[in-house]
Amino acid sequence: MDISNDTLLDLHHRMVRIRLFEEEAGKLQESGKVPGALHLYVGEEAVAAGVMSHLSAEDQITSTHRGHGHLVAKGGDLRKMYAELYGRSTGYCKGKGGSMHISDLDLGMLGANGIVGAGPPIAIGAAFSNKYRGTDRVTICFFGDGASNEGTFHEAANMAALFKLPVVFVCENNGFGEFTSQARHQAIKDVADRAAGYGMPGIITDGMDVLAVYEAAGEAIARARRGAGPSLLECKTYRFFDHVGVRGMGVVYREDAEVLEWRKRDPITLFESRLEEMGLLTTEAAAQVRERILFEIREAIAFAEASPFPAEGALMEDIYTVRGAAR
Amino acid sequence: MARGPIGIIANPASGKDIRRLVAHASVFDNQEKVNIIRRTVLGAVAAGCDEFLYLHDGHALVLNAIDGLDADATFTEVETPGTASALDSERAAARMREAGAAVIVTLGGDGTNRAVARGWEDAPLVAISTGTNNVFPRMVEGTVAGAAAGLVASGKLALADAARQCKLVRVEVEGERDDLALIDAVLLDEPFVGARAIWTTRVLRTMVLTRADPAAVGMSAVGGLLHTLTDADDGGLVVQVGPGGGTVVAPIAPGLFEPVPIAEVRSLAWGERVEVAGPGILALDGERERRLLRGQRAWLRVERSGPWVVDVARTMRLAACRGLFRFEAGGVDDAN
């Protein structure tokens, strides 16, 4: 695997940035400062970081209801993200979308989505456009094990393979569709098995090992970029926090022991010990990385809190596109 | 007459790695593994075995297979740590040995069988290939593989008649626990385990092979296209990858022929140790497994102390010769 020291440290930085963004967001929600439901990405950082490391702003992604990590890894503006969580007019959606609708077209982030399985058709639309226009852009479609049961996923997978579209379906299989364990929502355990049914390769990788994701995603993306068509990359991962928020809604659906077992494979801890062994990171340097990111986060939260709510008159703005005014 | 139960170890993770992207390996879906287990059980029951032990994997392959299956047999789960990793296969094999299993049927690739051998080094095996580019397990129909296992488990055929003991590579790592490989142990100039499978030649350094098979795919083929060595032959083969001795073009993954520069090829006598040193990764049976730190040494040697592998075709020919499936008119009911 060809990977520079700079890239290794960048992977680490992206994961820590996601972790800290989410931990702070969780605290804000639990303290009542941030309204609405937040689906936090803690535990799954290796997937977003390992995939996004191969993308430029020209490449696109579609995200899920658990989408903060994707945008943070793609270089999202933390100020606009927190402002959106706070419902402020300086946010990504001018404070009217909230956590599950953040998008950033300049960064190729085509949107988080509150609807499970809504991303795949959007992703193949973008991929079709990229192919039609003769670009070498790639679209990544993030989705979960739950979404793989939705008709939208199957239709999109079929068309992607049929038209040989430059899209990579990245399944973040965290073992649960909301509060329902995978064993109770599908008769299979490997979503990658479904790829063969559409005529594309499907592979599985360890979603807690950022280098395993990096290597596999790199090949899937390169394949799509050179016109060889779509593929499905299933990353076995786990959400450390509850489906919603940190401690969640008190729904009993998984054992604490299971969470503890997965936490032993914390992707950031695993990677940090590897970087330390390689002499690329020290405990002090890791603390400095955290401190720098926390400084950025505190500044972003202050920005959000100082920002105004949307004006009442703005309620109907950005709902419909006026004919001829579309970009 | 009964010798013991049949153990079933099916690896739900085999046949799904990165070689589907970087090469042209086939996808082995788990439903097919479930079907193979069903056929194996039915074959074994027909051959006279009615007692099974199994590894309960996270995908419940065996439970799915026996759900509603019309087979007059008992199935007992063996205790494993439930890590959803190779460790489960290793521990399950050890438990099956303790429980007196006569033979283990494995579904997986070289890596799966290596895990089983780590738990029970000279295990009697019927190895069914459901992996990527396998040298150790065979592509064999589950029905017949099950029948062969059943003949051994029921004591109708002696293991020594049905099976032969395989070679292995003993891997000693300085300051750490020993390891083994069934087909190949390879030092890679590579700092990371990453996506595990070997699919690039640039990082290959030293390989020690128990079998060098020109009709295989993977590291065994690299050696095999230089100097053929079967499992029946004595000793092993060492290949030093590097400049100086020309190039061999070999299939290192399905559909992926690549040039490999060869510095040296030589035979390895029984027990002769090959020293390698880090930094690097030791790939065992095709998977990046053990990391060697800078200066850390490891020693590789070939021994004949591996699993006893049932030759399914030979076993069934023996069964035919001895009339083990043949009954006088009206005698079938009595046979079971």
Short mmCIF file of N, CA and C in Angstrom, two decimals, chain B residues 117-270:
data_model
loop_
_atom_site.label_atom_id
_atom_site.label_comp_id
_atom_site.label_asym_id
_atom_site.label_seq_id
_atom_site.Cartn_x
_atom_site.Cartn_y
_atom_site.Cartn_z
N ALA B 117 -5.87 -25.03 11.79
CA ALA B 117 -4.63 -25.73 12.14
C ALA B 117 -3.95 -25.09 13.34
N ARG B 118 -4.13 -23.80 13.51
CA ARG B 118 -3.57 -23.16 14.71
C ARG B 118 -4.23 -23.70 15.97
N GLY B 119 -5.50 -24.09 15.85
CA GLY B 119 -6.19 -24.63 17.01
C GLY B 119 -5.99 -26.13 17.18
N TRP B 120 -5.77 -26.83 16.08
CA TRP B 120 -5.59 -28.29 16.10
C TRP B 120 -4.69 -28.59 14.91
N GLU B 121 -3.40 -28.69 15.23
CA GLU B 121 -2.42 -28.68 14.15
C GLU B 121 -2.55 -29.87 13.20
N ASP B 122 -2.74 -31.06 13.76
CA ASP B 122 -2.83 -32.23 12.87
C ASP B 122 -4.28 -32.71 12.77
N ALA B 123 -5.18 -31.77 12.69
CA ALA B 123 -6.61 -32.11 12.60
C ALA B 123 -6.90 -32.91 11.34
N PRO B 124 -7.80 -33.90 11.44
CA PRO B 124 -8.29 -34.55 10.22
C PRO B 124 -9.29 -33.61 9.55
N LEU B 125 -9.07 -33.30 8.30
CA LEU B 125 -9.89 -32.28 7.64
C LEU B 125 -10.48 -32.77 6.33
N VAL B 126 -11.72 -32.33 6.08
CA VAL B 126 -12.25 -32.32 4.72
C VAL B 126 -12.38 -30.84 4.40
N ALA B 127 -11.53 -30.36 3.50
CA ALA B 127 -11.43 -28.92 3.27
C ALA B 127 -12.13 -28.56 1.96
N ILE B 128 -13.25 -27.84 2.11
CA ILE B 128 -14.03 -27.43 0.93
C ILE B 128 -13.70 -25.97 0.64
N SER B 129 -13.32 -25.68 -0.58
CA SER B 129 -12.91 -24.31 -0.93
C SER B 129 -14.11 -23.39 -1.11
N THR B 130 -14.14 -22.33 -0.32
CA THR B 130 -15.11 -21.25 -0.58
C THR B 130 -14.37 -19.92 -0.48
N GLY B 131 -13.09 -19.95 -0.77
CA GLY B 131 -12.29 -18.74 -0.64
C GLY B 131 -11.94 -18.16 -1.99
N THR B 132 -10.77 -17.52 -2.08
CA THR B 132 -10.42 -16.78 -3.29
C THR B 132 -9.50 -17.58 -4.21
N ASN B 133 -8.20 -17.62 -3.89
CA ASN B 133 -7.35 -18.49 -4.72
C ASN B 133 -6.72 -19.53 -3.80
N ASN B 134 -7.42 -20.64 -3.70
CA ASN B 134 -7.03 -21.62 -2.70
C ASN B 134 -6.14 -22.69 -3.26
N VAL B 135 -5.16 -23.06 -2.46
CA VAL B 135 -4.29 -24.18 -2.79
C VAL B 135 -4.62 -25.33 -1.85
N PHE B 136 -4.89 -25.00 -0.59
CA PHE B 136 -5.10 -26.04 0.41
C PHE B 136 -6.47 -26.72 0.27
N PRO B 137 -7.58 -26.00 0.34
CA PRO B 137 -8.87 -26.68 0.17
C PRO B 137 -9.17 -26.89 -1.30
N ARG B 138 -10.05 -27.83 -1.58
CA ARG B 138 -10.38 -28.18 -2.95
C ARG B 138 -11.77 -27.71 -3.31
N MET B 139 -11.96 -27.41 -4.59
CA MET B 139 -13.31 -27.19 -5.08
C MET B 139 -13.94 -28.58 -5.19
N VAL B 140 -14.84 -28.88 -4.30
CA VAL B 140 -15.43 -30.22 -4.29
C VAL B 140 -16.90 -30.09 -3.93
N GLU B 141 -17.70 -30.92 -4.49
CA GLU B 141 -19.13 -30.88 -4.22
C GLU B 141 -19.40 -31.27 -2.75
N GLY B 142 -20.19 -30.45 -2.07
CA GLY B 142 -20.44 -30.68 -0.65
C GLY B 142 -21.04 -32.04 -0.34
N THR B 143 -21.92 -32.51 -1.23
CA THR B 143 -22.58 -33.80 -1.02
C THR B 143 -21.54 -34.91 -0.84
N VAL B 144 -20.58 -34.89 -1.75
CA VAL B 144 -19.57 -35.95 -1.78
C VAL B 144 -18.54 -35.74 -0.66
N ALA B 145 -18.19 -34.47 -0.45
CA ALA B 145 -17.26 -34.17 0.64
C ALA B 145 -17.86 -34.62 1.96
N GLY B 146 -19.16 -34.38 2.12
CA GLY B 146 -19.85 -34.79 3.35
C GLY B 146 -19.85 -36.31 3.49
N ALA B 147 -20.06 -36.99 2.37
CA ALA B 147 -20.06 -38.46 2.39
C ALA B 147 -18.69 -38.98 2.81
N ALA B 148 -17.64 -38.37 2.27
CA ALA B 148 -16.28 -38.81 2.62
C ALA B 148 -16.03 -38.58 4.11
N ALA B 149 -16.47 -37.41 4.61
CA ALA B 149 -16.31 -37.12 6.04
C ALA B 149 -17.10 -38.13 6.87
N GLY B 150 -18.30 -38.47 6.38
CA GLY B 150 -19.16 -39.41 7.09
C GLY B 150 -18.54 -40.81 7.17
N LEU B 151 -17.86 -41.20 6.11
CA LEU B 151 -17.22 -42.53 6.11
C LEU B 151 -16.11 -42.59 7.16
N VAL B 152 -15.38 -41.49 7.30
CA VAL B 152 -14.30 -41.45 8.30
C VAL B 152 -14.89 -41.37 9.70
N ALA B 153 -15.90 -40.50 9.87
CA ALA B 153 -16.47 -40.27 11.20
C ALA B 153 -17.18 -41.52 11.72
N SER B 154 -17.80 -42.26 10.82
CA SER B 154 -18.54 -43.46 11.25
C SER B 154 -17.62 -44.66 11.44
N GLY B 155 -16.36 -44.49 11.06
CA GLY B 155 -15.40 -45.57 11.23
C GLY B 155 -15.45 -46.61 10.11
N LYS B 156 -16.21 -46.32 9.05
CA LYS B 156 -16.27 -47.28 7.94
C LYS B 156 -14.95 -47.30 7.18
N LEU B 157 -14.26 -46.18 7.21
CA LEU B 157 -12.93 -46.14 6.60
C LEU B 157 -11.95 -45.56 7.62
N ALA B 158 -10.75 -46.10 7.61
CA ALA B 158 -9.74 -45.57 8.54
C ALA B 158 -9.20 -44.26 8.00
N LEU B 159 -8.89 -43.34 8.90
CA LEU B 159 -8.36 -42.05 8.48
C LEU B 159 -7.09 -42.24 7.65
N ALA B 160 -6.26 -43.18 8.05
CA ALA B 160 -5.00 -43.39 7.34
C ALA B 160 -5.23 -43.82 5.89
N ASP B 161 -6.37 -44.47 5.63
CA ASP B 161 -6.68 -44.87 4.25
C ASP B 161 -7.23 -43.70 3.44
N ALA B 162 -7.91 -42.80 4.13
CA ALA B 162 -8.62 -41.73 3.43
C ALA B 162 -7.79 -40.46 3.32
N ALA B 163 -6.83 -40.28 4.23
CA ALA B 163 -6.17 -38.98 4.34
C ALA B 163 -4.65 -39.12 4.35
N ARG B 164 -4.01 -37.99 4.13
CA ARG B 164 -2.56 -37.93 4.17
C ARG B 164 -2.17 -36.68 4.96
N GLN B 165 -1.09 -36.79 5.74
CA GLN B 165 -0.70 -35.62 6.52
C GLN B 165 0.03 -34.61 5.63
N CYS B 166 -0.36 -33.34 5.80
CA CYS B 166 0.21 -32.28 4.97
C CYS B 166 1.41 -31.63 5.63
N LYS B 167 2.11 -30.89 4.81
CA LYS B 167 3.24 -30.10 5.31
C LYS B 167 2.71 -28.79 5.89
N LEU B 168 3.57 -28.15 6.65
CA LEU B 168 3.27 -26.77 7.05
C LEU B 168 4.57 -25.99 7.18
N VAL B 169 4.43 -24.68 7.21
CA VAL B 169 5.58 -23.81 7.48
C VAL B 169 5.50 -23.40 8.94
N ARG B 170 6.52 -23.78 9.70
CA ARG B 170 6.57 -23.37 11.11
C ARG B 170 7.18 -21.96 11.13
N VAL B 171 6.50 -21.04 11.80
CA VAL B 171 6.95 -19.65 11.82
C VAL B 171 7.31 -19.29 13.26
N GLU B 172 8.60 -19.03 13.49
CA GLU B 172 9.02 -18.56 14.82
C GLU B 172 9.31 -17.08 14.71
N VAL B 173 8.71 -16.30 15.57
CA VAL B 173 8.92 -14.86 15.55
C VAL B 173 9.65 -14.46 16.83
N GLU B 174 10.74 -13.77 16.68
CA GLU B 174 11.57 -13.38 17.82
C GLU B 174 10.74 -12.62 18.86
N GLY B 175 10.72 -13.14 20.06
CA GLY B 175 10.05 -12.45 21.17
C GLY B 175 8.54 -12.53 21.16
N GLU B 176 7.98 -13.28 20.21
CA GLU B 176 6.51 -13.37 20.14
C GLU B 176 6.10 -14.82 19.96
N ARG B 177 4.79 -15.04 19.97
CA ARG B 177 4.30 -16.41 19.85
C ARG B 177 4.57 -16.94 18.43
N ASP B 178 4.71 -18.27 18.36
CA ASP B 178 4.93 -18.93 17.07
C ASP B 178 3.66 -18.87 16.22
N ASP B 179 3.84 -19.18 14.97
CA ASP B 179 2.70 -19.19 14.07
C ASP B 179 2.92 -20.29 13.04
N LEU B 180 2.01 -20.43 12.12
CA LEU B 180 2.20 -21.41 11.05
C LEU B 180 1.47 -20.96 9.79
N ALA B 181 1.89 -21.57 8.70
CA ALA B 181 1.19 -21.40 7.43
C ALA B 181 1.10 -22.77 6.79
N LEU B 182 0.05 -22.98 6.02
CA LEU B 182 -0.11 -24.29 5.39
C LEU B 182 0.52 -24.33 4.00
N ILE B 183 0.50 -23.22 3.31
CA ILE B 183 1.01 -23.18 1.93
C ILE B 183 2.20 -22.24 1.79
N ASP B 184 2.04 -21.00 2.24
CA ASP B 184 3.11 -20.04 2.01
C ASP B 184 3.26 -19.06 3.16
N ALA B 185 4.51 -18.74 3.44
CA ALA B 185 4.84 -17.66 4.38
C ALA B 185 5.75 -16.71 3.61
N VAL B 186 5.36 -15.44 3.57
CA VAL B 186 6.05 -14.50 2.69
C VAL B 186 6.38 -13.23 3.46
N LEU B 187 7.63 -12.79 3.37
CA LEU B 187 7.99 -11.50 3.95
C LEU B 187 7.68 -10.41 2.93
N LEU B 188 6.94 -9.41 3.37
CA LEU B 188 6.59 -8.29 2.50
C LEU B 188 7.28 -7.02 3.00
N ASP B 189 7.77 -6.24 2.05
CA ASP B 189 8.33 -4.93 2.39
C ASP B 189 7.16 -3.95 2.42
N GLU B 190 6.47 -3.93 3.52
CA GLU B 190 5.17 -3.24 3.60
C GLU B 190 4.91 -2.96 5.07
N PRO B 191 4.58 -1.74 5.43
CA PRO B 191 4.40 -1.46 6.86
C PRO B 191 3.03 -1.81 7.41
N PHE B 192 2.05 -2.04 6.53
CA PHE B 192 0.68 -2.14 7.03
C PHE B 192 -0.01 -3.45 6.64
N VAL B 193 -0.88 -3.88 7.52
CA VAL B 193 -1.72 -5.03 7.22
C VAL B 193 -2.83 -4.61 6.26
N GLY B 194 -3.39 -3.43 6.47
CA GLY B 194 -4.39 -2.85 5.55
C GLY B 194 -5.50 -3.81 5.20
N ALA B 195 -5.74 -3.98 3.91
CA ALA B 195 -6.85 -4.82 3.45
C ALA B 195 -6.47 -6.30 3.40
N ARG B 196 -5.34 -6.67 3.97
CA ARG B 196 -4.93 -8.04 4.25
C ARG B 196 -4.44 -8.87 3.06
N ALA B 197 -5.21 -8.98 2.01
CA ALA B 197 -4.82 -9.87 0.91
C ALA B 197 -3.57 -9.33 0.21
N ILE B 198 -2.80 -10.26 -0.37
CA ILE B 198 -1.65 -9.84 -1.19
C ILE B 198 -2.14 -9.66 -2.62
N TRP B 199 -1.94 -8.50 -3.19
CA TRP B 199 -2.37 -8.32 -4.57
C TRP B 199 -1.40 -7.47 -5.38
N THR B 200 -0.23 -7.21 -4.81
CA THR B 200 0.78 -6.50 -5.57
C THR B 200 2.12 -7.19 -5.37
N THR B 201 2.95 -7.23 -6.43
CA THR B 201 4.21 -7.97 -6.37
C THR B 201 5.36 -7.11 -5.86
N ARG B 202 5.19 -5.81 -5.95
CA ARG B 202 6.26 -4.87 -5.63
C ARG B 202 6.82 -5.08 -4.23
N VAL B 203 5.97 -5.55 -3.33
CA VAL B 203 6.38 -5.66 -1.92
C VAL B 203 6.92 -7.04 -1.56
N LEU B 204 6.88 -7.99 -2.50
CA LEU B 204 7.30 -9.37 -2.19
C LEU B 204 8.81 -9.43 -1.95
N ARG B 205 9.23 -10.14 -0.94
CA ARG B 205 10.67 -10.30 -0.67
C ARG B 205 11.08 -11.78 -0.61
N THR B 206 10.78 -12.46 0.50
CA THR B 206 11.20 -13.86 0.65
C THR B 206 9.97 -14.72 0.82
N MET B 207 9.88 -15.78 0.04
CA MET B 207 8.75 -16.68 0.27
C MET B 207 9.22 -18.11 0.55
N VAL B 208 8.56 -18.73 1.51
CA VAL B 208 8.80 -20.14 1.81
C VAL B 208 7.50 -20.88 1.52
N LEU B 209 7.60 -21.89 0.66
CA LEU B 209 6.41 -22.59 0.19
C LEU B 209 6.45 -24.06 0.57
N THR B 210 5.30 -24.58 0.99
CA THR B 210 5.21 -26.04 1.18
C THR B 210 4.85 -26.69 -0.15
N ARG B 211 4.14 -25.92 -0.97
CA ARG B 211 3.77 -26.42 -2.29
C ARG B 211 4.05 -25.33 -3.32
N ALA B 212 4.65 -25.71 -4.42
CA ALA B 212 4.86 -24.79 -5.53
C ALA B 212 4.14 -25.39 -6.72
N ASP B 213 2.95 -24.85 -6.95
CA ASP B 213 2.03 -25.49 -7.88
C ASP B 213 1.79 -24.59 -9.10
N PRO B 214 2.27 -25.00 -10.26
CA PRO B 214 2.09 -24.16 -11.46
C PRO B 214 0.62 -24.05 -11.88
N ALA B 215 -0.23 -24.91 -11.34
CA ALA B 215 -1.65 -24.84 -11.69
C ALA B 215 -2.45 -24.08 -10.64
N ALA B 216 -1.76 -23.46 -9.70
CA ALA B 216 -2.46 -22.71 -8.65
C ALA B 216 -2.47 -21.23 -9.00
N VAL B 217 -3.11 -20.46 -8.12
CA VAL B 217 -3.09 -19.00 -8.22
C VAL B 217 -2.59 -18.49 -6.88
N GLY B 218 -1.71 -17.49 -6.92
CA GLY B 218 -1.17 -16.94 -5.68
C GLY B 218 0.33 -17.19 -5.57
N MET B 219 0.83 -17.15 -4.35
CA MET B 219 2.27 -17.28 -4.14
C MET B 219 2.78 -18.65 -4.58
N SER B 220 1.94 -19.67 -4.38
CA SER B 220 2.34 -21.02 -4.77
C SER B 220 2.62 -21.10 -6.27
N ALA B 221 1.89 -20.31 -7.04
CA ALA B 221 2.09 -20.31 -8.49
C ALA B 221 3.41 -19.64 -8.86
N VAL B 222 3.80 -18.63 -8.11
CA VAL B 222 5.08 -17.95 -8.39
C VAL B 222 6.20 -18.98 -8.30
N GLY B 223 6.20 -19.75 -7.21
CA GLY B 223 7.21 -20.79 -7.07
C GLY B 223 7.00 -21.92 -8.06
N GLY B 224 5.74 -22.27 -8.27
CA GLY B 224 5.42 -23.42 -9.11
C GLY B 224 5.83 -23.25 -10.56
N LEU B 225 5.81 -22.02 -11.04
CA LEU B 225 6.21 -21.79 -12.43
C LEU B 225 7.73 -21.76 -12.57
N LEU B 226 8.43 -21.83 -11.42
CA LEU B 226 9.90 -21.91 -11.44
C LEU B 226 10.37 -23.34 -11.17
N HIS B 227 9.72 -23.97 -10.20
CA HIS B 227 10.15 -25.31 -9.77
C HIS B 227 8.95 -25.95 -9.06
N THR B 228 8.43 -26.99 -9.66
CA THR B 228 7.23 -27.61 -9.10
C THR B 228 7.55 -28.44 -7.85
N LEU B 229 6.71 -28.26 -6.84
CA LEU B 229 6.87 -29.03 -5.60
C LEU B 229 5.47 -29.37 -5.09
N THR B 230 5.18 -30.66 -4.95
CA THR B 230 3.85 -31.03 -4.47
C THR B 230 3.88 -31.24 -2.96
N ASP B 231 2.70 -31.44 -2.40
CA ASP B 231 2.66 -31.69 -0.95
C ASP B 231 3.27 -33.05 -0.61
N ALA B 232 3.27 -33.95 -1.59
CA ALA B 232 3.84 -35.28 -1.34
C ALA B 232 5.37 -35.24 -1.34
N ASP B 233 5.94 -34.23 -2.02
CA ASP B 233 7.41 -34.13 -2.08
C ASP B 233 7.99 -33.75 -0.73
N ASP B 234 9.26 -34.09 -0.55
CA ASP B 234 9.94 -33.73 0.69
C ASP B 234 10.32 -32.25 0.69
N GLY B 235 10.32 -31.64 1.87
CA GLY B 235 10.84 -30.29 2.06
C GLY B 235 10.00 -29.20 1.43
N GLY B 236 10.62 -28.02 1.32
CA GLY B 236 9.90 -26.88 0.78
C GLY B 236 10.70 -26.18 -0.30
N LEU B 237 10.26 -24.98 -0.63
CA LEU B 237 10.93 -24.19 -1.66
C LEU B 237 11.08 -22.76 -1.13
N VAL B 238 12.26 -22.18 -1.37
CA VAL B 238 12.48 -20.78 -0.99
C VAL B 238 12.62 -19.98 -2.26
N VAL B 239 11.91 -18.87 -2.34
CA VAL B 239 12.05 -17.96 -3.47
C VAL B 239 12.44 -16.60 -2.92
N GLN B 240 13.58 -16.09 -3.39
CA GLN B 240 13.97 -14.73 -3.03
C GLN B 240 13.57 -13.84 -4.19
N VAL B 241 12.73 -12.86 -3.89
CA VAL B 241 12.26 -11.96 -4.94
C VAL B 241 13.21 -10.76 -5.01
N GLY B 242 13.62 -10.44 -6.23
CA GLY B 242 14.54 -9.32 -6.41
C GLY B 242 15.29 -9.46 -7.71
N PRO B 243 16.15 -8.53 -8.03
CA PRO B 243 16.86 -8.56 -9.31
C PRO B 243 17.94 -9.64 -9.32
N GLY B 244 18.32 -10.05 -10.52
CA GLY B 244 19.48 -10.94 -10.65
C GLY B 244 19.20 -12.25 -11.34
N GLY B 245 17.98 -12.72 -11.30
CA GLY B 245 17.72 -14.06 -11.85
C GLY B 245 16.57 -14.08 -12.83
N GLY B 246 16.35 -13.01 -13.52
CA GLY B 246 15.26 -12.98 -14.49
C GLY B 246 13.91 -12.75 -13.82
N THR B 247 12.86 -13.06 -14.58
CA THR B 247 11.51 -12.72 -14.12
C THR B 247 10.58 -13.89 -14.41
N VAL B 248 9.63 -14.12 -13.52
CA VAL B 248 8.58 -15.08 -13.83
C VAL B 248 7.26 -14.32 -13.85
N VAL B 249 6.44 -14.63 -14.83
CA VAL B 249 5.11 -14.00 -14.90
C VAL B 249 4.12 -15.01 -14.34
N ALA B 250 3.47 -14.65 -13.25
CA ALA B 250 2.62 -15.62 -12.54
C ALA B 250 1.30 -14.98 -12.13
N PRO B 251 0.24 -15.81 -12.00
CA PRO B 251 -1.03 -15.28 -11.53
C PRO B 251 -1.00 -15.13 -10.00
N ILE B 252 -0.86 -13.90 -9.52
CA ILE B 252 -0.78 -13.72 -8.07
C ILE B 252 -2.17 -13.59 -7.45
N ALA B 253 -3.16 -13.35 -8.26
CA ALA B 253 -4.57 -13.31 -7.81
C ALA B 253 -5.40 -13.72 -9.03
N PRO B 254 -6.67 -14.04 -8.84
CA PRO B 254 -7.47 -14.52 -9.98
C PRO B 254 -7.48 -13.53 -11.14
N GLY B 255 -7.00 -13.98 -12.29
CA GLY B 255 -6.98 -13.15 -13.49
C GLY B 255 -5.87 -12.13 -13.51
N LEU B 256 -5.01 -12.14 -12.52
CA LEU B 256 -3.99 -11.10 -12.41
C LEU B 256 -2.59 -11.70 -12.56
N PHE B 257 -2.11 -11.75 -13.82
CA PHE B 257 -0.74 -12.20 -14.08
C PHE B 257 0.20 -11.01 -13.94
N GLU B 258 1.24 -11.17 -13.16
CA GLU B 258 2.18 -10.07 -12.93
C GLU B 258 3.60 -10.60 -13.01
N PRO B 259 4.53 -9.75 -13.50
CA PRO B 259 5.94 -10.16 -13.51
C PRO B 259 6.52 -10.08 -12.10
N VAL B 260 7.29 -11.09 -11.73
CA VAL B 260 7.95 -11.11 -10.42
C VAL B 260 9.45 -11.34 -10.66
N PRO B 261 10.29 -10.39 -10.28
CA PRO B 261 11.74 -10.59 -10.46
C PRO B 261 12.25 -11.62 -9.46
N ILE B 262 13.07 -12.53 -9.94
CA ILE B 262 13.51 -13.64 -9.10
C ILE B 262 15.03 -13.57 -8.89
N ALA B 263 15.45 -13.45 -7.64
CA ALA B 263 16.87 -13.43 -7.33
C ALA B 263 17.40 -14.84 -7.11
N GLU B 264 16.58 -15.69 -6.50
CA GLU B 264 17.05 -17.03 -6.18
C GLU B 264 15.86 -17.97 -5.95
N VAL B 265 16.02 -19.20 -6.39
CA VAL B 265 15.05 -20.26 -6.06
C VAL B 265 15.86 -21.45 -5.58
N ARG B 266 15.48 -21.99 -4.44
CA ARG B 266 16.21 -23.19 -4.01
C ARG B 266 15.30 -24.07 -3.15
N SER B 267 15.69 -25.34 -3.10
CA SER B 267 14.93 -26.28 -2.28
C SER B 267 15.29 -26.09 -0.82
N LEU B 268 14.35 -26.45 0.00
CA LEU B 268 14.54 -26.31 1.44
C LEU B 268 14.39 -27.69 2.07
N ALA B 269 15.42 -28.12 2.79
CA ALA B 269 15.35 -29.45 3.42
C ALA B 269 14.41 -29.41 4.62
N TRP B 270 13.95 -30.57 5.03
CA TRP B 270 13.12 -30.64 6.24
C TRP B 270 13.81 -29.94 7.40
#
